[in-house]
Amino acid sequence: MRRNLLTLVIAFVAALAGVAIGCRVLMPAEPPASDLHALVHRDIRLDPAQSVALDRLEARFATTRATLEARLRGDNARLAAAIEAEHRDGPRVSQAIDAVHHSMGDLQKATLAHVFAMRRVLRPDQAATFDRLVVAKLTDSDR
């Protein structure tokens, strides 16, 4: 009985060690930041109040973004249905394209309003770094 228990404990510890080693070797230490919020937290030294304020902004924007993206998906589905129905650049297709463009514009405007709200939380020295991050993100260039 004691021997079985000891074997189980050793196996469990070995399994944990294997997972820990595997995580360090096979997984990157920090996932690449793909959104501006992650870049800000990675590249700008924020004080605790700024971190909380930015997290709140991000949570609010996540809801707005999800709503606008859902509307855009619906507009794209209506465009696909119009294309399937008309098989040409007819009035339904044209109207659906306008709806898609309107939704895309609303999403971009909301995103920029969020970016400017984030910027207002920062000190001037932080804002300069933030501006460089935004430009790099928009132009897909290296920082």
mmCIF file of N, CA and C in Angstrom:
data_model
loop_
_atom_site.group_PDB
_atom_site.id
_atom_site.type_symbol
_atom_site.label_atom_id
_atom_site.label_comp_id
_atom_site.label_asym_id
_atom_site.label_seq_id
_atom_site.Cartn_x
_atom_site.Cartn_y
_atom_site.Cartn_z
ATOM 1 N N MET A 1 0.823 -1.180 0.000
ATOM 2 C CA MET A 1 0.000 0.000 0.000
ATOM 3 C C MET A 1 0.877 1.257 0.000
ATOM 4 N N ARG A 2 1.857 1.296 0.902
ATOM 5 C CA ARG A 2 2.752 2.436 1.009
ATOM 6 C C ARG A 2 3.566 2.620 -0.272
ATOM 7 N N ARG A 3 3.984 1.486 -0.799
ATOM 8 C CA ARG A 3 4.784 1.511 -2.024
ATOM 9 C C ARG A 3 3.963 2.060 -3.194
ATOM 10 N N ASN A 4 2.694 1.658 -3.298
ATOM 11 C CA ASN A 4 1.816 2.161 -4.356
ATOM 12 C C ASN A 4 1.596 3.668 -4.217
ATOM 13 N N LEU A 5 1.402 4.129 -3.004
ATOM 14 C CA LEU A 5 1.196 5.547 -2.748
ATOM 15 C C LEU A 5 2.437 6.342 -3.128
ATOM 16 N N LEU A 6 3.596 5.831 -2.767
ATOM 17 C CA LEU A 6 4.848 6.494 -3.120
ATOM 18 C C LEU A 6 5.027 6.535 -4.642
ATOM 19 N N THR A 7 4.684 5.455 -5.303
ATOM 20 C CA THR A 7 4.776 5.413 -6.763
ATOM 21 C C THR A 7 3.836 6.441 -7.386
ATOM 22 N N LEU A 8 2.627 6.565 -6.861
ATOM 23 C CA LEU A 8 1.669 7.549 -7.366
ATOM 24 C C LEU A 8 2.178 8.977 -7.163
ATOM 25 N N VAL A 9 2.739 9.258 -6.015
ATOM 26 C CA VAL A 9 3.263 10.599 -5.737
ATOM 27 C C VAL A 9 4.419 10.918 -6.675
ATOM 28 N N ILE A 10 5.325 9.987 -6.861
ATOM 29 C CA ILE A 10 6.468 10.197 -7.768
ATOM 30 C C ILE A 10 5.973 10.408 -9.201
ATOM 31 N N ALA A 11 4.998 9.615 -9.632
ATOM 32 C CA ALA A 11 4.452 9.757 -10.989
ATOM 33 C C ALA A 11 3.786 11.117 -11.155
ATOM 34 N N PHE A 12 3.057 11.549 -10.139
ATOM 35 C CA PHE A 12 2.382 12.843 -10.199
ATOM 36 C C PHE A 12 3.391 13.982 -10.282
ATOM 37 N N VAL A 13 4.423 13.940 -9.462
ATOM 38 C CA VAL A 13 5.454 14.977 -9.486
ATOM 39 C C VAL A 13 6.183 14.973 -10.834
ATOM 40 N N ALA A 14 6.458 13.799 -11.360
ATOM 41 C CA ALA A 14 7.123 13.703 -12.665
ATOM 42 C C ALA A 14 6.232 14.280 -13.762
ATOM 43 N N ALA A 15 4.936 14.016 -13.678
ATOM 44 C CA ALA A 15 4.007 14.556 -14.674
ATOM 45 C C ALA A 15 3.976 16.082 -14.599
ATOM 46 N N LEU A 16 3.924 16.625 -13.396
ATOM 47 C CA LEU A 16 3.943 18.082 -13.234
ATOM 48 C C LEU A 16 5.233 18.680 -13.785
ATOM 49 N N ALA A 17 6.347 18.033 -13.498
ATOM 50 C CA ALA A 17 7.632 18.518 -14.022
ATOM 51 C C ALA A 17 7.639 18.471 -15.541
ATOM 52 N N GLY A 18 7.093 17.416 -16.116
ATOM 53 C CA GLY A 18 7.030 17.307 -17.572
ATOM 54 C C GLY A 18 6.184 18.416 -18.186
ATOM 55 N N VAL A 19 5.067 18.718 -17.555
ATOM 56 C CA VAL A 19 4.203 19.802 -18.053
ATOM 57 C C VAL A 19 4.937 21.134 -17.957
ATOM 58 N N ALA A 20 5.578 21.378 -16.819
ATOM 59 C CA ALA A 20 6.298 22.639 -16.634
ATOM 60 C C ALA A 20 7.420 22.803 -17.659
ATOM 61 N N ILE A 21 8.177 21.757 -17.852
ATOM 62 C CA ILE A 21 9.277 21.804 -18.828
ATOM 63 C C ILE A 21 8.719 21.977 -20.236
ATOM 64 N N GLY A 22 7.667 21.241 -20.550
ATOM 65 C CA GLY A 22 7.056 21.350 -21.865
ATOM 66 C C GLY A 22 6.536 22.754 -22.142
ATOM 67 N N CYS A 23 5.923 23.361 -21.140
ATOM 68 C CA CYS A 23 5.414 24.723 -21.311
ATOM 69 C C CYS A 23 6.547 25.710 -21.567
ATOM 70 N N ARG A 24 7.642 25.556 -20.865
ATOM 71 C CA ARG A 24 8.768 26.480 -21.051
ATOM 72 C C ARG A 24 9.475 26.273 -22.385
ATOM 73 N N VAL A 25 9.561 25.052 -22.827
ATOM 74 C CA VAL A 25 10.292 24.749 -24.052
ATOM 75 C C VAL A 25 9.419 24.949 -25.289
ATOM 76 N N LEU A 26 8.194 24.462 -25.236
ATOM 77 C CA LEU A 26 7.354 24.444 -26.422
ATOM 78 C C LEU A 26 6.492 25.690 -26.608
ATOM 79 N N MET A 27 6.253 26.421 -25.549
ATOM 80 C CA MET A 27 5.390 27.598 -25.651
ATOM 81 C C MET A 27 6.222 28.857 -25.460
ATOM 82 N N PRO A 28 5.933 29.910 -26.235
ATOM 83 C CA PRO A 28 6.683 31.148 -26.045
ATOM 84 C C PRO A 28 6.387 31.745 -24.679
ATOM 85 N N ALA A 29 7.382 32.438 -24.131
ATOM 86 C CA ALA A 29 7.221 33.038 -22.805
ATOM 87 C C ALA A 29 6.107 34.074 -22.804
ATOM 88 N N GLU A 30 6.000 34.837 -23.875
ATOM 89 C CA GLU A 30 4.959 35.850 -23.977
ATOM 90 C C GLU A 30 4.348 35.760 -25.364
ATOM 91 N N PRO A 31 3.034 35.550 -25.431
ATOM 92 C CA PRO A 31 2.437 35.479 -26.754
ATOM 93 C C PRO A 31 2.588 36.816 -27.461
ATOM 94 N N PRO A 32 2.747 36.812 -28.780
ATOM 95 C CA PRO A 32 2.898 38.073 -29.477
ATOM 96 C C PRO A 32 1.643 38.921 -29.319
ATOM 97 N N ALA A 33 1.838 40.193 -29.022
ATOM 98 C CA ALA A 33 0.702 41.088 -28.850
ATOM 99 C C ALA A 33 0.119 41.416 -30.209
ATOM 100 N N SER A 34 -1.171 41.215 -30.343
ATOM 101 C CA SER A 34 -1.792 41.458 -31.632
ATOM 102 C C SER A 34 -2.718 42.661 -31.597
ATOM 103 N N ASP A 35 -3.070 43.134 -30.426
ATOM 104 C CA ASP A 35 -3.944 44.286 -30.393
ATOM 105 C C ASP A 35 -3.282 45.429 -29.632
ATOM 106 N N LEU A 36 -3.804 46.594 -29.858
ATOM 107 C CA LEU A 36 -3.204 47.797 -29.283
ATOM 108 C C LEU A 36 -3.213 47.754 -27.759
ATOM 109 N N HIS A 37 -4.279 47.237 -27.185
ATOM 110 C CA HIS A 37 -4.373 47.174 -25.723
ATOM 111 C C HIS A 37 -3.208 46.360 -25.148
ATOM 112 N N ALA A 38 -2.929 45.219 -25.749
ATOM 113 C CA ALA A 38 -1.820 44.385 -25.279
ATOM 114 C C ALA A 38 -0.483 45.091 -25.479
ATOM 115 N N LEU A 39 -0.337 45.780 -26.598
ATOM 116 C CA LEU A 39 0.906 46.524 -26.854
ATOM 117 C C LEU A 39 1.115 47.618 -25.819
ATOM 118 N N VAL A 40 0.051 48.308 -25.464
ATOM 119 C CA VAL A 40 0.159 49.378 -24.466
ATOM 120 C C VAL A 40 0.622 48.798 -23.138
ATOM 121 N N HIS A 41 -0.009 47.710 -22.714
ATOM 122 C CA HIS A 41 0.379 47.098 -21.436
ATOM 123 C C HIS A 41 1.802 46.543 -21.475
ATOM 124 N N ARG A 42 2.254 46.139 -22.664
ATOM 125 C CA ARG A 42 3.603 45.586 -22.781
ATOM 126 C C ARG A 42 4.660 46.681 -22.891
ATOM 127 N N ASP A 43 4.363 47.737 -23.656
ATOM 128 C CA ASP A 43 5.398 48.704 -24.028
ATOM 129 C C ASP A 43 5.372 50.022 -23.256
ATOM 130 N N ILE A 44 4.328 50.263 -22.494
ATOM 131 C CA ILE A 44 4.231 51.518 -21.745
ATOM 132 C C ILE A 44 4.119 51.192 -20.267
ATOM 133 N N ARG A 45 4.955 51.830 -19.474
ATOM 134 C CA ARG A 45 4.914 51.613 -18.023
ATOM 135 C C ARG A 45 3.731 52.406 -17.471
ATOM 136 N N LEU A 46 2.675 51.672 -17.103
ATOM 137 C CA LEU A 46 1.453 52.285 -16.591
ATOM 138 C C LEU A 46 1.437 52.240 -15.081
ATOM 139 N N ASP A 47 0.838 53.270 -14.481
ATOM 140 C CA ASP A 47 0.632 53.187 -13.039
ATOM 141 C C ASP A 47 -0.654 52.380 -12.805
ATOM 142 N N PRO A 48 -0.899 51.950 -11.577
ATOM 143 C CA PRO A 48 -2.062 51.092 -11.318
ATOM 144 C C PRO A 48 -3.395 51.736 -11.734
ATOM 145 N N ALA A 49 -3.546 53.031 -11.499
ATOM 146 C CA ALA A 49 -4.799 53.701 -11.871
ATOM 147 C C ALA A 49 -4.983 53.701 -13.392
ATOM 148 N N GLN A 50 -3.900 53.883 -14.121
ATOM 149 C CA GLN A 50 -3.985 53.856 -15.584
ATOM 150 C C GLN A 50 -4.354 52.453 -16.074
ATOM 151 N N SER A 51 -3.768 51.442 -15.490
ATOM 152 C CA SER A 51 -4.091 50.064 -15.878
ATOM 153 C C SER A 51 -5.570 49.773 -15.670
ATOM 154 N N VAL A 52 -6.093 50.191 -14.534
ATOM 155 C CA VAL A 52 -7.514 49.971 -14.248
ATOM 156 C C VAL A 52 -8.376 50.737 -15.245
ATOM 157 N N ALA A 53 -8.030 51.997 -15.501
ATOM 158 C CA ALA A 53 -8.804 52.810 -16.441
ATOM 159 C C ALA A 53 -8.783 52.202 -17.843
ATOM 160 N N LEU A 54 -7.619 51.749 -18.291
ATOM 161 C CA LEU A 54 -7.520 51.149 -19.622
ATOM 162 C C LEU A 54 -8.280 49.824 -19.698
ATOM 163 N N ASP A 55 -8.220 49.037 -18.629
ATOM 164 C CA ASP A 55 -8.965 47.775 -18.616
ATOM 165 C C ASP A 55 -10.465 48.035 -18.708
ATOM 166 N N ARG A 56 -10.934 49.081 -18.029
ATOM 167 C CA ARG A 56 -12.363 49.431 -18.094
ATOM 168 C C ARG A 56 -12.740 49.879 -19.507
ATOM 169 N N LEU A 57 -11.891 50.708 -20.103
ATOM 170 C CA LEU A 57 -12.150 51.141 -21.481
ATOM 171 C C LEU A 57 -12.208 49.937 -22.418
ATOM 172 N N GLU A 58 -11.279 49.020 -22.246
ATOM 173 C CA GLU A 58 -11.219 47.851 -23.115
ATOM 174 C C GLU A 58 -12.459 46.979 -22.936
ATOM 175 N N ALA A 59 -12.913 46.829 -21.714
ATOM 176 C CA ALA A 59 -14.113 46.012 -21.466
ATOM 177 C C ALA A 59 -15.336 46.645 -22.132
ATOM 178 N N ARG A 60 -15.461 47.959 -22.015
ATOM 179 C CA ARG A 60 -16.597 48.637 -22.667
ATOM 180 C C ARG A 60 -16.504 48.522 -24.180
ATOM 181 N N PHE A 61 -15.292 48.697 -24.705
ATOM 182 C CA PHE A 61 -15.129 48.643 -26.150
ATOM 183 C C PHE A 61 -15.363 47.235 -26.686
ATOM 184 N N ALA A 62 -15.035 46.229 -25.917
ATOM 185 C CA ALA A 62 -15.251 44.847 -26.370
ATOM 186 C C ALA A 62 -16.725 44.619 -26.696
ATOM 187 N N THR A 63 -17.614 45.169 -25.905
ATOM 188 C CA THR A 63 -19.048 45.040 -26.156
ATOM 189 C C THR A 63 -19.442 45.784 -27.423
ATOM 190 N N THR A 64 -18.949 47.005 -27.559
ATOM 191 C CA THR A 64 -19.243 47.807 -28.750
ATOM 192 C C THR A 64 -18.721 47.118 -29.997
ATOM 193 N N ARG A 65 -17.477 46.655 -29.923
ATOM 194 C CA ARG A 65 -16.862 45.990 -31.075
ATOM 195 C C ARG A 65 -17.645 44.729 -31.464
ATOM 196 N N ALA A 66 -18.041 43.939 -30.479
ATOM 197 C CA ALA A 66 -18.784 42.707 -30.764
ATOM 198 C C ALA A 66 -20.113 43.024 -31.449
ATOM 199 N N THR A 67 -20.776 44.064 -30.999
ATOM 200 C CA THR A 67 -22.049 44.462 -31.614
ATOM 201 C C THR A 67 -21.845 44.894 -33.061
ATOM 202 N N LEU A 68 -20.836 45.734 -33.285
ATOM 203 C CA LEU A 68 -20.571 46.225 -34.640
ATOM 204 C C LEU A 68 -20.090 45.110 -35.561
ATOM 205 N N GLU A 69 -19.265 44.211 -35.056
ATOM 206 C CA GLU A 69 -18.799 43.087 -35.872
ATOM 207 C C GLU A 69 -19.952 42.149 -36.221
ATOM 208 N N ALA A 70 -20.881 41.962 -35.293
ATOM 209 C CA ALA A 70 -22.050 41.130 -35.580
ATOM 210 C C ALA A 70 -22.908 41.778 -36.672
ATOM 211 N N ARG A 71 -23.065 43.100 -36.584
ATOM 212 C CA ARG A 71 -23.821 43.803 -37.619
ATOM 213 C C ARG A 71 -23.134 43.659 -38.979
ATOM 214 N N LEU A 72 -21.796 43.766 -38.992
ATOM 215 C CA LEU A 72 -21.045 43.629 -40.235
ATOM 216 C C LEU A 72 -21.193 42.216 -40.814
ATOM 217 N N ARG A 73 -21.147 41.210 -39.949
ATOM 218 C CA ARG A 73 -21.344 39.830 -40.429
ATOM 219 C C ARG A 73 -22.738 39.670 -41.044
ATOM 220 N N GLY A 74 -23.737 40.269 -40.422
ATOM 221 C CA GLY A 74 -25.088 40.222 -40.969
ATOM 222 C C GLY A 74 -25.175 40.916 -42.316
ATOM 223 N N ASP A 75 -24.530 42.076 -42.418
ATOM 224 C CA ASP A 75 -24.500 42.795 -43.691
ATOM 225 C C ASP A 75 -23.800 41.977 -44.768
ATOM 226 N N ASN A 76 -22.716 41.309 -44.414
ATOM 227 C CA ASN A 76 -22.021 40.453 -45.378
ATOM 228 C C ASN A 76 -22.898 39.281 -45.811
ATOM 229 N N ALA A 77 -23.653 38.726 -44.887
ATOM 230 C CA ALA A 77 -24.566 37.621 -45.230
ATOM 231 C C ALA A 77 -25.652 38.123 -46.184
ATOM 232 N N ARG A 78 -26.172 39.332 -45.943
ATOM 233 C CA ARG A 78 -27.180 39.900 -46.843
ATOM 234 C C ARG A 78 -26.572 40.194 -48.218
ATOM 235 N N LEU A 79 -25.316 40.613 -48.244
ATOM 236 C CA LEU A 79 -24.636 40.828 -49.521
ATOM 237 C C LEU A 79 -24.508 39.507 -50.277
ATOM 238 N N ALA A 80 -24.118 38.473 -49.579
ATOM 239 C CA ALA A 80 -23.991 37.156 -50.221
ATOM 240 C C ALA A 80 -25.343 36.705 -50.772
ATOM 241 N N ALA A 81 -26.409 36.915 -50.013
ATOM 242 C CA ALA A 81 -27.746 36.524 -50.481
ATOM 243 C C ALA A 81 -28.158 37.348 -51.698
ATOM 244 N N ALA A 82 -27.820 38.634 -51.694
ATOM 245 C CA ALA A 82 -28.155 39.491 -52.834
ATOM 246 C C ALA A 82 -27.385 39.063 -54.082
ATOM 247 N N ILE A 83 -26.129 38.735 -53.916
ATOM 248 C CA ILE A 83 -25.325 38.268 -55.046
ATOM 249 C C ILE A 83 -25.906 36.966 -55.593
ATOM 250 N N GLU A 84 -26.269 36.080 -54.697
ATOM 251 C CA GLU A 84 -26.836 34.803 -55.112
ATOM 252 C C GLU A 84 -28.177 34.999 -55.828
ATOM 253 N N ALA A 85 -28.952 35.962 -55.375
ATOM 254 C CA ALA A 85 -30.266 36.196 -55.979
ATOM 255 C C ALA A 85 -30.175 36.931 -57.313
ATOM 256 N N GLU A 86 -29.276 37.915 -57.399
ATOM 257 C CA GLU A 86 -29.238 38.751 -58.599
ATOM 258 C C GLU A 86 -28.204 38.318 -59.634
ATOM 259 N N HIS A 87 -27.138 37.697 -59.191
ATOM 260 C CA HIS A 87 -26.067 37.257 -60.103
ATOM 261 C C HIS A 87 -25.504 38.402 -60.937
ATOM 262 N N ARG A 88 -25.583 39.605 -60.416
ATOM 263 C CA ARG A 88 -25.051 40.786 -61.109
ATOM 264 C C ARG A 88 -25.007 41.928 -60.107
ATOM 265 N N ASP A 89 -24.524 43.048 -60.563
ATOM 266 C CA ASP A 89 -24.462 44.236 -59.714
ATOM 267 C C ASP A 89 -25.807 44.960 -59.772
ATOM 268 N N GLY A 90 -26.811 44.306 -59.233
ATOM 269 C CA GLY A 90 -28.162 44.851 -59.260
ATOM 270 C C GLY A 90 -28.449 45.719 -58.048
ATOM 271 N N PRO A 91 -29.696 46.159 -57.918
ATOM 272 C CA PRO A 91 -30.060 47.067 -56.823
ATOM 273 C C PRO A 91 -29.901 46.453 -55.435
ATOM 274 N N ARG A 92 -30.206 45.175 -55.269
ATOM 275 C CA ARG A 92 -30.025 44.532 -53.954
ATOM 276 C C ARG A 92 -28.546 44.440 -53.602
ATOM 277 N N VAL A 93 -27.725 44.087 -54.579
ATOM 278 C CA VAL A 93 -26.279 44.001 -54.345
ATOM 279 C C VAL A 93 -25.743 45.381 -53.987
ATOM 280 N N SER A 94 -26.139 46.385 -54.726
ATOM 281 C CA SER A 94 -25.668 47.745 -54.469
ATOM 282 C C SER A 94 -26.074 48.215 -53.074
ATOM 283 N N GLN A 95 -27.304 47.960 -52.699
ATOM 284 C CA GLN A 95 -27.786 48.344 -51.366
ATOM 285 C C GLN A 95 -27.021 47.581 -50.274
ATOM 286 N N ALA A 96 -26.765 46.297 -50.509
ATOM 287 C CA ALA A 96 -26.040 45.490 -49.524
ATOM 288 C C ALA A 96 -24.590 45.969 -49.385
ATOM 289 N N ILE A 97 -23.982 46.352 -50.510
ATOM 290 C CA ILE A 97 -22.610 46.884 -50.452
ATOM 291 C C ILE A 97 -22.581 48.161 -49.622
ATOM 292 N N ASP A 98 -23.555 49.036 -49.832
ATOM 293 C CA ASP A 98 -23.623 50.272 -49.051
ATOM 294 C C ASP A 98 -23.757 49.976 -47.556
ATOM 295 N N ALA A 99 -24.567 48.984 -47.218
ATOM 296 C CA ALA A 99 -24.736 48.606 -45.813
ATOM 297 C C ALA A 99 -23.429 48.088 -45.220
ATOM 298 N N VAL A 100 -22.707 47.250 -45.983
ATOM 299 C CA VAL A 100 -21.413 46.736 -45.519
ATOM 300 C C VAL A 100 -20.448 47.894 -45.287
ATOM 301 N N HIS A 101 -20.370 48.809 -46.229
ATOM 302 C CA HIS A 101 -19.460 49.952 -46.083
ATOM 303 C C HIS A 101 -19.842 50.816 -44.887
ATOM 304 N N HIS A 102 -21.115 50.995 -44.663
ATOM 305 C CA HIS A 102 -21.575 51.787 -43.521
ATOM 306 C C HIS A 102 -21.163 51.113 -42.201
ATOM 307 N N SER A 103 -21.356 49.809 -42.121
ATOM 308 C CA SER A 103 -20.978 49.075 -40.903
ATOM 309 C C SER A 103 -19.471 49.094 -40.684
ATOM 310 N N MET A 104 -18.716 48.946 -41.778
ATOM 311 C CA MET A 104 -17.250 49.007 -41.658
ATOM 312 C C MET A 104 -16.823 50.384 -41.155
ATOM 313 N N GLY A 105 -17.444 51.431 -41.677
ATOM 314 C CA GLY A 105 -17.121 52.781 -41.242
ATOM 315 C C GLY A 105 -17.462 53.004 -39.777
ATOM 316 N N ASP A 106 -18.620 52.496 -39.347
ATOM 317 C CA ASP A 106 -19.003 52.640 -37.943
ATOM 318 C C ASP A 106 -18.020 51.912 -37.027
ATOM 319 N N LEU A 107 -17.564 50.732 -37.461
ATOM 320 C CA LEU A 107 -16.586 49.987 -36.668
ATOM 321 C C LEU A 107 -15.273 50.752 -36.583
ATOM 322 N N GLN A 108 -14.829 51.315 -37.694
ATOM 323 C CA GLN A 108 -13.574 52.061 -37.682
ATOM 324 C C GLN A 108 -13.700 53.322 -36.816
ATOM 325 N N LYS A 109 -14.821 54.024 -36.913
ATOM 326 C CA LYS A 109 -15.022 55.223 -36.091
ATOM 327 C C LYS A 109 -15.043 54.870 -34.601
ATOM 328 N N ALA A 110 -15.722 53.793 -34.256
ATOM 329 C CA ALA A 110 -15.766 53.368 -32.853
ATOM 330 C C ALA A 110 -14.381 52.963 -32.364
ATOM 331 N N THR A 111 -13.615 52.300 -33.222
ATOM 332 C CA THR A 111 -12.258 51.898 -32.857
ATOM 333 C C THR A 111 -11.389 53.120 -32.610
ATOM 334 N N LEU A 112 -11.480 54.109 -33.482
ATOM 335 C CA LEU A 112 -10.681 55.326 -33.299
ATOM 336 C C LEU A 112 -11.116 56.091 -32.060
ATOM 337 N N ALA A 113 -12.416 56.149 -31.779
ATOM 338 C CA ALA A 113 -12.880 56.801 -30.550
ATOM 339 C C ALA A 113 -12.282 56.089 -29.333
ATOM 340 N N HIS A 114 -12.214 54.765 -29.397
ATOM 341 C CA HIS A 114 -11.610 53.987 -28.307
ATOM 342 C C HIS A 114 -10.113 54.287 -28.184
ATOM 343 N N VAL A 115 -9.420 54.366 -29.310
ATOM 344 C CA VAL A 115 -7.984 54.670 -29.298
ATOM 345 C C VAL A 115 -7.742 56.035 -28.658
ATOM 346 N N PHE A 116 -8.549 57.024 -29.027
ATOM 347 C CA PHE A 116 -8.369 58.364 -28.453
ATOM 348 C C PHE A 116 -8.734 58.388 -26.971
ATOM 349 N N ALA A 117 -9.704 57.578 -26.561
ATOM 350 C CA ALA A 117 -10.043 57.474 -25.140
ATOM 351 C C ALA A 117 -8.878 56.861 -24.364
ATOM 352 N N MET A 118 -8.228 55.856 -24.961
ATOM 353 C CA MET A 118 -7.055 55.261 -24.316
ATOM 354 C C MET A 118 -5.952 56.308 -24.166
ATOM 355 N N ARG A 119 -5.753 57.080 -25.208
ATOM 356 C CA ARG A 119 -4.678 58.087 -25.201
ATOM 357 C C ARG A 119 -4.890 59.111 -24.092
ATOM 358 N N ARG A 120 -6.145 59.477 -23.828
ATOM 359 C CA ARG A 120 -6.434 60.484 -22.791
ATOM 360 C C ARG A 120 -6.049 60.018 -21.390
ATOM 361 N N VAL A 121 -5.905 58.719 -21.200
ATOM 362 C CA VAL A 121 -5.523 58.172 -19.891
ATOM 363 C C VAL A 121 -4.022 58.343 -19.640
ATOM 364 N N LEU A 122 -3.263 58.560 -20.698
ATOM 365 C CA LEU A 122 -1.801 58.555 -20.607
ATOM 366 C C LEU A 122 -1.220 59.938 -20.335
ATOM 367 N N ARG A 123 -0.033 59.941 -19.739
ATOM 368 C CA ARG A 123 0.751 61.175 -19.574
ATOM 369 C C ARG A 123 1.349 61.538 -20.930
ATOM 370 N N PRO A 124 1.792 62.784 -21.109
ATOM 371 C CA PRO A 124 2.369 63.185 -22.403
ATOM 372 C C PRO A 124 3.532 62.308 -22.864
ATOM 373 N N ASP A 125 4.419 61.913 -21.955
ATOM 374 C CA ASP A 125 5.546 61.067 -22.370
ATOM 375 C C ASP A 125 5.064 59.686 -22.803
ATOM 376 N N GLN A 126 4.035 59.173 -22.154
ATOM 377 C CA GLN A 126 3.469 57.890 -22.541
ATOM 378 C C GLN A 126 2.710 58.016 -23.860
ATOM 379 N N ALA A 127 2.049 59.155 -24.043
ATOM 380 C CA ALA A 127 1.266 59.370 -25.266
ATOM 381 C C ALA A 127 2.159 59.347 -26.503
ATOM 382 N N ALA A 128 3.383 59.835 -26.365
ATOM 383 C CA ALA A 128 4.307 59.810 -27.503
ATOM 384 C C ALA A 128 4.607 58.365 -27.914
ATOM 385 N N THR A 129 4.832 57.501 -26.952
ATOM 386 C CA THR A 129 5.055 56.081 -27.248
ATOM 387 C C THR A 129 3.783 55.464 -27.821
ATOM 388 N N PHE A 130 2.661 55.806 -27.239
ATOM 389 C CA PHE A 130 1.372 55.305 -27.712
ATOM 390 C C PHE A 130 1.150 55.687 -29.178
ATOM 391 N N ASP A 131 1.454 56.935 -29.505
ATOM 392 C CA ASP A 131 1.283 57.392 -30.889
ATOM 393 C C ASP A 131 2.129 56.563 -31.847
ATOM 394 N N ARG A 132 3.353 56.258 -31.438
ATOM 395 C CA ARG A 132 4.209 55.421 -32.291
ATOM 396 C C ARG A 132 3.617 54.019 -32.452
ATOM 397 N N LEU A 133 3.053 53.474 -31.366
ATOM 398 C CA LEU A 133 2.424 52.157 -31.445
ATOM 399 C C LEU A 133 1.230 52.169 -32.396
ATOM 400 N N VAL A 134 0.433 53.221 -32.311
ATOM 401 C CA VAL A 134 -0.744 53.325 -33.178
ATOM 402 C C VAL A 134 -0.318 53.405 -34.637
ATOM 403 N N VAL A 135 0.668 54.260 -34.922
ATOM 404 C CA VAL A 135 1.134 54.395 -36.298
ATOM 405 C C VAL A 135 1.695 53.074 -36.806
ATOM 406 N N ALA A 136 2.488 52.403 -35.977
ATOM 407 C CA ALA A 136 3.047 51.113 -36.384
ATOM 408 C C ALA A 136 1.938 50.094 -36.629
ATOM 409 N N LYS A 137 0.939 50.091 -35.774
ATOM 410 C CA LYS A 137 -0.169 49.148 -35.928
ATOM 411 C C LYS A 137 -0.949 49.437 -37.209
ATOM 412 N N LEU A 138 -1.189 50.706 -37.494
ATOM 413 C CA LEU A 138 -1.955 51.073 -38.682
ATOM 414 C C LEU A 138 -1.189 50.857 -39.974
ATOM 415 N N THR A 139 0.122 50.991 -39.909
ATOM 416 C CA THR A 139 0.932 50.845 -41.118
ATOM 417 C C THR A 139 1.606 49.482 -41.205
ATOM 418 N N ASP A 140 1.403 48.649 -40.171
ATOM 419 C CA ASP A 140 2.023 47.333 -40.124
ATOM 420 C C ASP A 140 3.542 47.409 -40.208
ATOM 421 N N SER A 141 4.117 48.470 -39.656
ATOM 422 C CA SER A 141 5.572 48.613 -39.688
ATOM 423 C C SER A 141 6.152 48.231 -38.343
ATOM 424 N N ASP A 142 7.439 48.006 -38.332
ATOM 425 C CA ASP A 142 8.127 47.693 -37.076
ATOM 426 C C ASP A 142 8.243 48.951 -36.246
ATOM 427 N N ARG A 143 8.225 48.738 -34.914
ATOM 428 C CA ARG A 143 8.353 49.892 -34.017
ATOM 429 C C ARG A 143 9.782 50.260 -33.848
#
